[in-house]
Amino acid sequence: MATILVIVDFYFTDIAIFWIAVLWIVLFSTILVMLGQLIHAEKEIQNYATQLTSNKERLTNEIKHRLWAEKTTAETKAKSQIIDENIPVLLAYFNTEQRCRYHNRIFRRWFGLKPDQIDGSLLQEFANKEFSSSIQNHIEDILAGKTIHEERVMKSAKGFPYIFTEQYVPHQDNKGKIIGFYTLHTPCAQDNKRFTSRNDQKAKPALEIDSMSTTKKSTKDHSQTGITADRIAQAIKGGEFNLYCQRILALDPNSLLPDHYEILIRMAEEENNLMPPGSFLPLVDQFGMMPELDRWVVSHIIKCLTTFLNGSRSVFCLNVAKDTLCDKTFISFVQDRLQKSKIPAHLLCFEIEELDAESHLIETIFFSNKIRELGCLVTLCSFGQNTASLNLLKKLRIDYLKIDGGIICNMLNNDEDHMRVEGINQIARKLNIKTIAELVENDETAVKLREIGINFAQGFGIARPCPLDNLDTLSKKAENPE
């Protein structure tokens, strides 16, 4: 249009001004239309750019959220594994059709079944009538939202009687509808003060409470018989226990520190999957027979060190009960066994719980001093839960400090726990005490502990417990991996 106007201006001077004005109007109209299109296009580009930026930010946030979710899931899995492996409770979850949707290891072991034999199965399909009768009797109340508490006696596969404290807890969705229920069965060996004739053993009336109300106590009648102190003494004398060991790893591979193993004791029936690990010990403690059991452990370890573990440089950590700390003859017993076996005393390390040390401080000081005079080592366990812990370090002579697993588990996500671990490590270094972190469940925690300067780590992320009899074979494989 501009070109036409130029040609008209030079060659067609006789054209009426009207037509020239029309051409100018058309030209300006075209320019305005083009400007409008350009402005519209710029707005569209700006909108697209804004959307792209928004999508980019949303995608970045989603990636961050996914990474956080994966990390949280991994941590939750580790914690769930701790519960699954260690909690001495038969734990399971059922939907409203009574099909099992979750079960822990102790639950499976009670029935002697594999996970796929329980997953999705009806309770009646894998549990006998004795086990499932209580649930069946209260299923209507459970699905109505009531929490049921009950206590009764059941026999294991070997006919061993256990007192079961049972709880059935309803599970509600966000609308308040019951979609399933949890079952918690806590077994313990039968106390001779609580139950008598098995012919009179009947399920106690359940205490029904609404799931939103406060738990109430009920009075229960108990009969009398079952496991006695004589039965426990017979088990100790007959050696009806198995020793397991869990490796305590030196975090600095260049430290040349010897291998350490914590000794774990389990009754033979525990190894047959008929009772949770450690559930028999409270009854031994109740009858005041832990010193005898600790003597049996010491004798057995020394025997192993003189036979299939002869020449081993490994340090074996033995847990000491509070009653053993107060037993003045126990130190003489250890001395006598060491002299007769002629094994190095520094291969034995005695672990004392912090709570036991606080409640029996004078006896603990005496024990730690005398046992170290023999050449044995001492560890203070479960350290760091309260500020009073530091006072123990001023009074006790120890070689190792085992940091409480509750602090270690949370140190990656809790700055306060992380600082607490660093503080404990600094204090231990000043006192020339080596540190051990317990309940280490993953490589990330081990790396962080190595950065802090912790000497040893223990937990399922390091090594799982294995039979003591297998230790010699495992050691040879470690030395000759080919």
Short mmCIF file of C-alpha atoms in Angstrom, two decimals:
data_model
loop_
_atom_site.label_atom_id
_atom_site.label_comp_id
_atom_site.label_asym_id
_atom_site.label_seq_id
_atom_site.Cartn_x
_atom_site.Cartn_y
_atom_site.Cartn_z
CA MET A 1 0.00 0.00 0.00
CA ALA A 2 2.91 2.35 0.72
CA THR A 3 4.38 1.54 -2.67
CA ILE A 4 1.08 2.36 -4.42
CA LEU A 5 0.96 5.72 -2.63
CA VAL A 6 4.51 6.58 -3.80
CA ILE A 7 3.69 5.64 -7.41
CA VAL A 8 0.49 7.69 -7.32
CA ASP A 9 2.34 10.67 -5.89
CA PHE A 10 4.96 10.63 -8.70
CA TYR A 11 3.04 9.44 -11.73
CA PHE A 12 -0.66 10.07 -11.16
CA THR A 13 -0.85 13.59 -9.85
CA ASP A 14 -4.26 14.06 -11.38
CA ILE A 15 -5.95 11.45 -9.10
CA ALA A 16 -8.45 12.96 -6.73
CA ILE A 17 -7.40 13.71 -3.21
CA PHE A 18 -10.28 11.53 -2.03
CA TRP A 19 -8.66 8.36 -3.36
CA ILE A 20 -5.32 9.31 -1.95
CA ALA A 21 -6.95 9.76 1.47
CA VAL A 22 -8.59 6.35 1.09
CA LEU A 23 -5.25 4.76 0.34
CA TRP A 24 -3.68 6.43 3.40
CA ILE A 25 -6.54 5.23 5.56
CA VAL A 26 -6.11 1.67 4.29
CA LEU A 27 -2.36 1.90 4.95
CA PHE A 28 -2.79 3.05 8.52
CA SER A 29 -5.51 0.45 9.10
CA THR A 30 -3.18 -2.29 7.91
CA ILE A 31 -0.39 -1.02 10.16
CA LEU A 32 -2.77 -0.94 13.15
CA VAL A 33 -3.92 -4.50 12.41
CA MET A 34 -0.30 -5.68 12.20
CA LEU A 35 0.54 -3.91 15.46
CA GLY A 36 -2.45 -5.57 17.12
CA GLN A 37 -1.34 -8.97 15.88
CA LEU A 38 2.20 -8.32 17.12
CA ILE A 39 0.98 -7.26 20.56
CA HIS A 40 -1.29 -10.33 20.70
CA ALA A 41 1.59 -12.58 19.71
CA GLU A 42 3.83 -11.07 22.38
CA LYS A 43 1.13 -11.63 24.99
CA GLU A 44 0.75 -15.25 23.85
CA ILE A 45 4.52 -15.76 24.08
CA GLN A 46 4.55 -14.19 27.54
CA ASN A 47 1.70 -16.44 28.65
CA TYR A 48 3.48 -19.50 27.30
CA ALA A 49 6.69 -18.42 29.07
CA THR A 50 4.78 -17.94 32.33
CA GLN A 51 3.17 -21.37 31.97
CA LEU A 52 6.54 -22.92 31.17
CA THR A 53 8.10 -21.33 34.27
CA SER A 54 5.17 -22.46 36.39
CA ASN A 55 5.40 -26.01 35.03
CA LYS A 56 9.14 -26.01 35.61
CA GLU A 57 8.68 -24.93 39.24
CA ARG A 58 5.91 -27.48 39.76
CA LEU A 59 8.08 -30.22 38.24
CA THR A 60 11.01 -29.17 40.43
CA ASN A 61 8.80 -29.27 43.53
CA GLU A 62 7.44 -32.66 42.51
CA ILE A 63 10.99 -33.99 42.07
CA LYS A 64 11.96 -32.63 45.48
CA HIS A 65 8.81 -34.09 47.02
CA ARG A 66 9.47 -37.44 45.37
CA LEU A 67 13.07 -37.51 46.64
CA TRP A 68 11.83 -36.60 50.11
CA ALA A 69 9.13 -39.27 49.89
CA GLU A 70 11.67 -41.88 48.79
CA LYS A 71 13.98 -40.91 51.64
CA THR A 72 11.12 -40.95 54.13
CA THR A 73 9.96 -44.32 52.80
CA ALA A 74 13.46 -45.75 53.16
CA GLU A 75 13.71 -44.46 56.73
CA THR A 76 10.22 -45.73 57.55
CA LYS A 77 11.11 -49.10 56.06
CA ALA A 78 14.21 -49.27 58.23
CA LYS A 79 12.21 -48.39 61.33
CA SER A 80 9.48 -50.86 60.36
CA GLN A 81 12.15 -53.50 59.94
CA ILE A 82 13.37 -52.78 63.45
CA ILE A 83 9.84 -53.29 64.76
CA ASP A 84 9.31 -56.36 62.60
CA GLU A 85 12.55 -57.98 63.73
CA ASN A 86 12.71 -57.01 67.40
CA ILE A 87 9.38 -56.16 69.00
CA PRO A 88 8.34 -59.19 71.12
CA VAL A 89 4.71 -58.97 70.02
CA LEU A 90 2.67 -60.94 67.51
CA LEU A 91 1.42 -58.06 65.36
CA ALA A 92 -1.01 -58.38 62.45
CA TYR A 93 -3.61 -56.37 60.56
CA PHE A 94 -6.87 -57.72 59.13
CA ASN A 95 -9.52 -56.11 56.96
CA THR A 96 -13.22 -56.36 57.76
CA GLU A 97 -13.37 -59.72 55.98
CA GLN A 98 -10.69 -60.99 58.41
CA ARG A 99 -8.11 -61.38 55.65
CA CYS A 100 -4.56 -60.75 56.81
CA ARG A 101 -2.95 -57.68 55.16
CA TYR A 102 0.13 -57.35 57.39
CA HIS A 103 2.02 -59.56 59.82
CA ASN A 104 5.42 -59.28 61.48
CA ARG A 105 8.11 -61.93 61.77
CA ILE A 106 7.12 -63.07 65.27
CA PHE A 107 3.53 -63.57 64.09
CA ARG A 108 4.70 -65.79 61.21
CA ARG A 109 7.04 -67.75 63.43
CA TRP A 110 4.30 -68.59 65.91
CA PHE A 111 2.46 -70.45 63.16
CA GLY A 112 5.63 -71.67 61.42
CA LEU A 113 4.43 -70.31 58.07
CA LYS A 114 5.96 -68.34 55.22
CA PRO A 115 4.67 -64.86 54.31
CA ASP A 116 2.84 -66.02 51.18
CA GLN A 117 0.97 -68.60 53.27
CA ILE A 118 -0.55 -65.82 55.38
CA ASP A 119 -0.85 -62.83 53.00
CA GLY A 120 -4.49 -62.34 51.99
CA SER A 121 -5.64 -65.47 53.81
CA LEU A 122 -8.59 -65.66 56.17
CA LEU A 123 -7.70 -65.95 59.84
CA GLN A 124 -9.42 -69.34 60.06
CA GLU A 125 -7.31 -70.68 57.19
CA PHE A 126 -3.97 -70.55 59.04
CA ALA A 127 -4.87 -70.10 62.75
CA ASN A 128 -6.29 -72.86 64.91
CA LYS A 129 -9.48 -72.47 66.91
CA GLU A 130 -7.61 -71.81 70.15
CA PHE A 131 -5.83 -68.79 68.65
CA SER A 132 -8.76 -67.36 66.71
CA SER A 133 -11.55 -68.04 69.20
CA SER A 134 -11.09 -64.76 71.06
CA ILE A 135 -11.25 -62.72 67.84
CA GLN A 136 -14.33 -64.58 66.67
CA ASN A 137 -16.03 -63.99 70.02
CA HIS A 138 -15.46 -60.24 69.83
CA ILE A 139 -15.48 -59.53 66.09
CA GLU A 140 -18.82 -57.67 66.23
CA ASP A 141 -17.58 -55.37 68.99
CA ILE A 142 -14.26 -54.79 67.21
CA LEU A 143 -16.01 -53.82 63.96
CA ALA A 144 -18.31 -51.59 66.01
CA GLY A 145 -15.27 -49.53 67.06
CA LYS A 146 -14.46 -50.99 70.47
CA THR A 147 -10.93 -51.84 71.60
CA ILE A 148 -10.79 -55.24 73.27
CA HIS A 149 -8.28 -56.24 75.99
CA GLU A 150 -7.99 -59.82 77.16
CA GLU A 151 -5.58 -62.14 78.94
CA ARG A 152 -5.53 -65.91 78.64
CA VAL A 153 -3.22 -68.94 78.43
CA MET A 154 -2.29 -70.68 75.19
CA LYS A 155 0.13 -73.51 74.47
CA SER A 156 2.92 -73.46 71.96
CA ALA A 157 3.45 -76.27 69.46
CA LYS A 158 5.52 -78.06 72.11
CA GLY A 159 2.82 -77.69 74.73
CA PHE A 160 4.70 -74.92 76.53
CA PRO A 161 2.16 -72.64 78.27
CA TYR A 162 2.27 -68.87 77.71
CA ILE A 163 0.25 -66.06 79.16
CA PHE A 164 -1.05 -63.99 76.24
CA THR A 165 -2.04 -60.38 76.70
CA GLU A 166 -4.22 -59.66 73.67
CA GLN A 167 -5.45 -56.40 72.21
CA TYR A 168 -7.72 -55.87 69.22
CA VAL A 169 -7.68 -52.29 67.97
CA PRO A 170 -10.15 -51.06 65.29
CA HIS A 171 -8.82 -49.05 62.33
CA GLN A 172 -10.95 -46.17 61.03
CA ASP A 173 -10.66 -44.21 57.79
CA ASN A 174 -10.90 -40.41 57.67
CA LYS A 175 -14.70 -40.66 57.61
CA GLY A 176 -14.85 -42.72 60.78
CA LYS A 177 -15.71 -45.99 59.04
CA ILE A 178 -14.10 -49.17 60.38
CA ILE A 179 -11.96 -50.66 57.58
CA GLY A 180 -10.00 -53.23 59.56
CA PHE A 181 -8.39 -53.98 62.90
CA TYR A 182 -4.99 -54.65 64.45
CA THR A 183 -4.21 -57.65 66.64
CA LEU A 184 -1.44 -57.57 69.24
CA HIS A 185 -0.59 -60.76 71.12
CA THR A 186 2.14 -60.41 73.76
CA PRO A 187 3.37 -63.77 75.04
CA CYS A 188 5.42 -64.40 78.16
CA ALA A 189 6.42 -67.56 79.95
CA GLN A 190 3.91 -68.70 82.52
CA ASP A 191 4.50 -67.50 86.08
CA ASN A 192 3.90 -70.02 88.84
CA LYS A 193 2.20 -67.33 90.92
CA ARG A 194 -0.49 -66.64 88.40
CA PHE A 195 -1.98 -69.86 87.02
CA THR A 196 -2.77 -73.24 88.55
CA SER A 197 -4.53 -76.16 86.97
CA ARG A 198 -4.74 -76.11 83.21
CA ASN A 199 -8.17 -77.63 83.48
CA ASP A 200 -9.34 -74.37 85.02
CA GLN A 201 -7.74 -72.19 82.36
CA LYS A 202 -10.46 -70.20 80.71
CA ALA A 203 -10.29 -67.06 78.69
CA LYS A 204 -10.77 -64.06 80.94
CA PRO A 205 -13.75 -61.85 80.26
CA ALA A 206 -12.66 -59.16 77.88
CA LEU A 207 -12.57 -55.57 78.96
CA GLU A 208 -14.40 -53.62 76.30
CA ILE A 209 -13.71 -49.94 75.92
CA ASP A 210 -14.61 -47.44 73.26
CA SER A 211 -11.65 -46.61 71.00
CA MET A 212 -11.86 -42.92 71.96
CA SER A 213 -12.06 -43.43 75.73
CA THR A 214 -9.32 -43.74 78.30
CA THR A 215 -8.01 -47.28 78.99
CA LYS A 216 -9.38 -48.77 82.18
CA LYS A 217 -8.02 -51.44 84.46
CA SER A 218 -9.92 -54.58 85.30
CA THR A 219 -9.46 -57.09 88.06
CA LYS A 220 -8.54 -60.55 86.82
CA ASP A 221 -8.56 -63.82 88.71
CA HIS A 222 -5.41 -65.85 88.31
CA SER A 223 -4.79 -69.49 89.01
CA GLN A 224 -1.41 -70.98 89.86
CA THR A 225 1.04 -73.38 88.10
CA GLY A 226 3.39 -73.46 85.17
CA ILE A 227 7.05 -72.47 85.04
CA THR A 228 8.77 -72.52 88.42
CA ALA A 229 12.17 -71.41 89.68
CA ASP A 230 13.20 -75.09 89.69
CA ARG A 231 12.30 -75.34 86.00
CA ILE A 232 14.45 -72.31 85.19
CA ALA A 233 17.34 -73.71 87.25
CA GLN A 234 17.00 -76.97 85.34
CA ALA A 235 17.12 -75.10 82.02
CA ILE A 236 20.30 -73.27 83.07
CA LYS A 237 21.93 -76.43 84.37
CA GLY A 238 20.98 -78.34 81.23
CA GLY A 239 22.17 -75.57 78.96
CA GLU A 240 18.81 -75.19 77.23
CA PHE A 241 19.99 -71.95 75.66
CA ASN A 242 21.69 -71.00 72.43
CA LEU A 243 24.20 -68.21 72.07
CA TYR A 244 24.07 -65.83 69.12
CA CYS A 245 26.51 -63.06 68.29
CA GLN A 246 26.17 -59.77 66.41
CA ARG A 247 29.21 -58.12 64.89
CA ILE A 248 30.27 -54.66 66.05
CA LEU A 249 32.13 -53.11 63.11
CA ALA A 250 35.09 -50.72 63.38
CA LEU A 251 34.12 -47.74 61.22
CA ASP A 252 37.71 -46.79 60.43
CA PRO A 253 39.14 -49.63 58.32
CA ASN A 254 42.68 -48.39 59.03
CA SER A 255 42.31 -48.47 62.82
CA LEU A 256 43.44 -52.13 63.09
CA LEU A 257 40.96 -52.61 65.95
CA PRO A 258 39.96 -56.25 66.59
CA ASP A 259 36.50 -57.53 65.71
CA HIS A 260 33.88 -57.15 68.44
CA TYR A 261 30.78 -59.30 68.91
CA GLU A 262 27.88 -58.84 71.31
CA ILE A 263 26.65 -62.13 72.75
CA LEU A 264 22.87 -62.66 72.64
CA ILE A 265 21.18 -65.47 74.56
CA ARG A 266 18.08 -67.28 73.40
CA MET A 267 16.23 -70.21 74.82
CA ALA A 268 16.00 -73.30 72.61
CA GLU A 269 12.26 -72.77 72.23
CA GLU A 270 12.89 -69.26 70.92
CA GLU A 271 15.04 -70.71 68.16
CA ASN A 272 12.19 -73.05 67.22
CA ASN A 273 10.17 -69.90 66.50
CA LEU A 274 7.78 -70.56 69.36
CA MET A 275 8.46 -67.43 71.38
CA PRO A 276 9.94 -64.00 70.68
CA PRO A 277 13.70 -63.56 71.35
CA GLY A 278 14.35 -62.40 74.88
CA SER A 279 10.82 -63.00 76.16
CA PHE A 280 12.06 -65.66 78.61
CA LEU A 281 14.60 -63.37 80.29
CA PRO A 282 12.09 -61.29 82.33
CA LEU A 283 10.96 -64.45 84.10
CA VAL A 284 14.57 -65.44 84.84
CA ASP A 285 15.09 -61.96 86.27
CA GLN A 286 11.87 -62.19 88.27
CA PHE A 287 13.13 -65.29 90.07
CA GLY A 288 16.50 -63.62 90.74
CA MET A 289 18.41 -66.17 88.66
CA MET A 290 20.19 -63.85 86.22
CA PRO A 291 23.57 -64.29 88.00
CA GLU A 292 23.37 -68.05 87.39
CA LEU A 293 22.48 -67.43 83.74
CA ASP A 294 25.32 -64.90 83.37
CA ARG A 295 27.71 -67.49 84.81
CA TRP A 296 26.53 -70.01 82.23
CA VAL A 297 27.19 -67.48 79.43
CA VAL A 298 30.70 -66.72 80.71
CA SER A 299 31.53 -70.42 81.00
CA HIS A 300 30.19 -71.14 77.52
CA ILE A 301 32.10 -68.28 75.89
CA ILE A 302 35.36 -69.26 77.58
CA LYS A 303 34.80 -72.84 76.46
CA CYS A 304 34.29 -71.65 72.88
CA LEU A 305 37.47 -69.55 73.06
CA THR A 306 39.45 -72.60 74.10
CA THR A 307 37.98 -74.84 71.39
CA PHE A 308 36.78 -73.70 67.97
CA LEU A 309 37.64 -70.03 68.56
CA ASN A 310 41.14 -70.78 69.85
CA GLY A 311 43.56 -68.03 68.80
CA SER A 312 40.81 -65.53 68.05
CA ARG A 313 41.58 -61.82 68.56
CA SER A 314 37.89 -60.92 68.70
CA VAL A 315 36.41 -59.22 71.75
CA PHE A 316 33.17 -60.75 73.03
CA CYS A 317 30.73 -58.42 74.79
CA LEU A 318 28.61 -60.05 77.51
CA ASN A 319 25.58 -58.32 79.03
CA VAL A 320 25.55 -58.14 82.83
CA ALA A 321 22.24 -58.07 84.73
CA LYS A 322 21.71 -55.73 87.68
CA ASP A 323 21.59 -58.68 90.11
CA THR A 324 24.94 -59.86 88.78
CA LEU A 325 26.45 -56.44 89.51
CA CYS A 326 25.46 -56.94 93.15
CA ASP A 327 26.86 -60.49 93.30
CA LYS A 328 30.37 -60.18 94.81
CA THR A 329 31.17 -63.83 94.01
CA PHE A 330 30.68 -63.31 90.28
CA ILE A 331 34.06 -61.60 89.85
CA SER A 332 35.81 -64.48 91.62
CA PHE A 333 33.98 -66.87 89.32
CA VAL A 334 35.24 -65.02 86.22
CA GLN A 335 38.77 -64.92 87.62
CA ASP A 336 38.74 -68.65 88.29
CA ARG A 337 37.50 -69.46 84.77
CA LEU A 338 40.11 -67.21 83.17
CA GLN A 339 42.95 -68.74 85.18
CA LYS A 340 41.91 -72.28 84.34
CA SER A 341 41.41 -71.58 80.62
CA LYS A 342 44.47 -69.28 80.29
CA ILE A 343 42.72 -67.18 77.65
CA PRO A 344 43.52 -63.42 77.50
CA ALA A 345 41.16 -61.54 79.81
CA HIS A 346 40.86 -58.62 77.38
CA LEU A 347 38.82 -60.85 75.05
CA LEU A 348 35.87 -60.47 77.44
CA CYS A 349 33.98 -57.19 77.68
CA PHE A 350 31.13 -56.81 80.16
CA GLU A 351 28.24 -54.53 79.16
CA ILE A 352 26.35 -52.62 81.86
CA GLU A 353 23.07 -50.82 81.19
CA GLU A 354 23.06 -47.14 82.13
CA LEU A 355 19.85 -47.49 84.17
CA ASP A 356 21.34 -50.39 86.16
CA ALA A 357 24.49 -48.38 86.78
CA GLU A 358 22.48 -45.40 88.06
CA SER A 359 20.27 -47.49 90.34
CA HIS A 360 23.20 -49.55 91.71
CA LEU A 361 26.02 -47.04 91.47
CA ILE A 362 28.21 -48.29 94.35
CA GLU A 363 27.98 -51.91 93.18
CA THR A 364 28.66 -50.86 89.57
CA ILE A 365 31.77 -48.89 90.55
CA PHE A 366 33.06 -51.88 92.54
CA PHE A 367 32.27 -54.29 89.69
CA SER A 368 33.89 -52.18 86.96
CA ASN A 369 37.04 -51.60 89.00
CA LYS A 370 37.50 -55.25 89.97
CA ILE A 371 36.64 -56.70 86.56
CA ARG A 372 39.11 -54.32 84.88
CA GLU A 373 41.79 -55.39 87.40
CA LEU A 374 41.40 -58.88 85.96
CA GLY A 375 42.17 -57.43 82.51
CA CYS A 376 38.60 -57.56 81.19
CA LEU A 377 36.92 -54.61 79.47
CA VAL A 378 33.76 -52.69 80.44
CA THR A 379 31.09 -51.02 78.28
CA LEU A 380 28.41 -48.62 79.48
CA CYS A 381 25.31 -49.19 77.31
CA SER A 382 22.29 -47.11 76.29
CA PHE A 383 24.18 -43.92 77.03
CA GLY A 384 22.94 -40.40 76.36
CA GLN A 385 19.22 -40.39 77.10
CA ASN A 386 19.48 -37.87 79.95
CA THR A 387 21.83 -35.24 81.28
CA ALA A 388 22.62 -37.33 84.36
CA SER A 389 24.52 -39.73 82.09
CA LEU A 390 27.59 -37.49 82.14
CA ASN A 391 27.90 -37.87 85.92
CA LEU A 392 28.42 -41.61 85.48
CA LEU A 393 31.51 -41.03 83.34
CA LYS A 394 33.11 -39.12 86.21
CA LYS A 395 32.61 -42.05 88.58
CA LEU A 396 33.02 -45.17 86.43
CA ARG A 397 36.12 -46.60 84.81
CA ILE A 398 35.02 -47.92 81.42
CA ASP A 399 36.59 -48.75 78.06
CA TYR A 400 33.61 -48.36 75.71
CA LEU A 401 30.58 -46.13 75.56
CA LYS A 402 27.59 -47.47 73.63
CA ILE A 403 25.36 -44.64 72.44
CA ASP A 404 21.63 -45.27 72.78
CA GLY A 405 20.00 -46.52 69.57
CA GLY A 406 17.09 -44.09 69.86
CA ILE A 407 19.49 -41.20 69.34
CA ILE A 408 21.32 -42.92 66.47
CA CYS A 409 18.08 -43.72 64.61
CA ASN A 410 17.01 -40.07 64.53
CA MET A 411 20.34 -38.32 64.05
CA LEU A 412 19.93 -37.91 60.27
CA ASN A 413 16.61 -36.12 60.67
CA ASN A 414 17.03 -34.46 64.04
CA ASP A 415 19.73 -31.81 64.46
CA GLU A 416 19.49 -32.05 68.24
CA ASP A 417 20.25 -35.79 68.21
CA HIS A 418 23.05 -35.21 65.70
CA MET A 419 24.63 -32.62 67.99
CA ARG A 420 24.16 -34.96 70.95
CA VAL A 421 26.11 -37.72 69.17
CA GLU A 422 28.90 -35.26 68.35
CA GLY A 423 28.98 -34.06 71.96
CA ILE A 424 29.15 -37.61 73.35
CA ASN A 425 31.97 -38.44 70.95
CA GLN A 426 33.98 -35.36 71.98
CA ILE A 427 33.59 -36.16 75.69
CA ALA A 428 34.54 -39.81 75.13
CA ARG A 429 37.68 -38.82 73.21
CA LYS A 430 38.80 -36.54 76.04
CA LEU A 431 38.34 -39.45 78.47
CA ASN A 432 40.09 -41.90 76.08
CA ILE A 433 36.92 -43.99 75.79
CA LYS A 434 35.98 -45.65 72.51
CA THR A 435 32.43 -45.12 71.23
CA ILE A 436 29.93 -47.61 69.80
CA ALA A 437 26.75 -46.57 67.97
CA GLU A 438 23.97 -49.12 68.26
CA LEU A 439 20.90 -49.61 66.07
CA VAL A 440 22.68 -48.54 62.86
CA GLU A 441 20.24 -49.54 60.12
CA ASN A 442 21.63 -48.09 56.88
CA ASP A 443 24.83 -47.04 55.10
CA GLU A 444 23.93 -43.35 55.28
CA THR A 445 23.95 -43.44 59.08
CA ALA A 446 27.25 -45.36 59.09
CA VAL A 447 28.85 -42.75 56.81
CA LYS A 448 27.71 -39.91 59.06
CA LEU A 449 29.01 -41.71 62.15
CA ARG A 450 32.37 -42.20 60.44
CA GLU A 451 32.51 -38.47 59.67
CA ILE A 452 31.79 -37.63 63.32
CA GLY A 453 34.54 -39.98 64.47
CA ILE A 454 32.54 -42.75 66.18
CA ASN A 455 34.75 -45.84 66.56
CA PHE A 456 32.27 -48.73 66.14
CA ALA A 457 28.79 -49.37 64.74
CA GLN A 458 26.28 -52.13 65.49
CA GLY A 459 22.88 -52.91 63.99
CA PHE A 460 21.06 -54.73 61.22
CA GLY A 461 22.65 -52.33 58.73
CA ILE A 462 26.04 -53.69 59.81
CA ALA A 463 25.36 -57.37 60.49
CA ARG A 464 22.52 -59.56 61.69
CA PRO A 465 22.86 -61.92 64.66
CA CYS A 466 24.18 -65.37 63.77
CA PRO A 467 24.74 -68.53 65.83
CA LEU A 468 28.00 -68.38 67.77
CA ASP A 469 28.90 -71.81 66.41
CA ASN A 470 28.97 -70.31 62.89
CA LEU A 471 31.42 -67.56 63.83
CA ASP A 472 34.54 -69.55 63.04
CA THR A 473 33.25 -70.37 59.54
CA LEU A 474 32.21 -66.77 58.89
CA SER A 475 35.60 -65.47 60.04
CA LYS A 476 37.43 -67.79 57.66
CA LYS A 477 35.24 -66.68 54.76
CA ALA A 478 35.94 -63.04 55.60
CA GLU A 479 39.68 -63.70 55.62
CA ASN A 480 39.52 -65.73 52.37
CA PRO A 481 36.68 -64.27 50.30
CA GLU A 482 37.72 -66.25 47.22
#
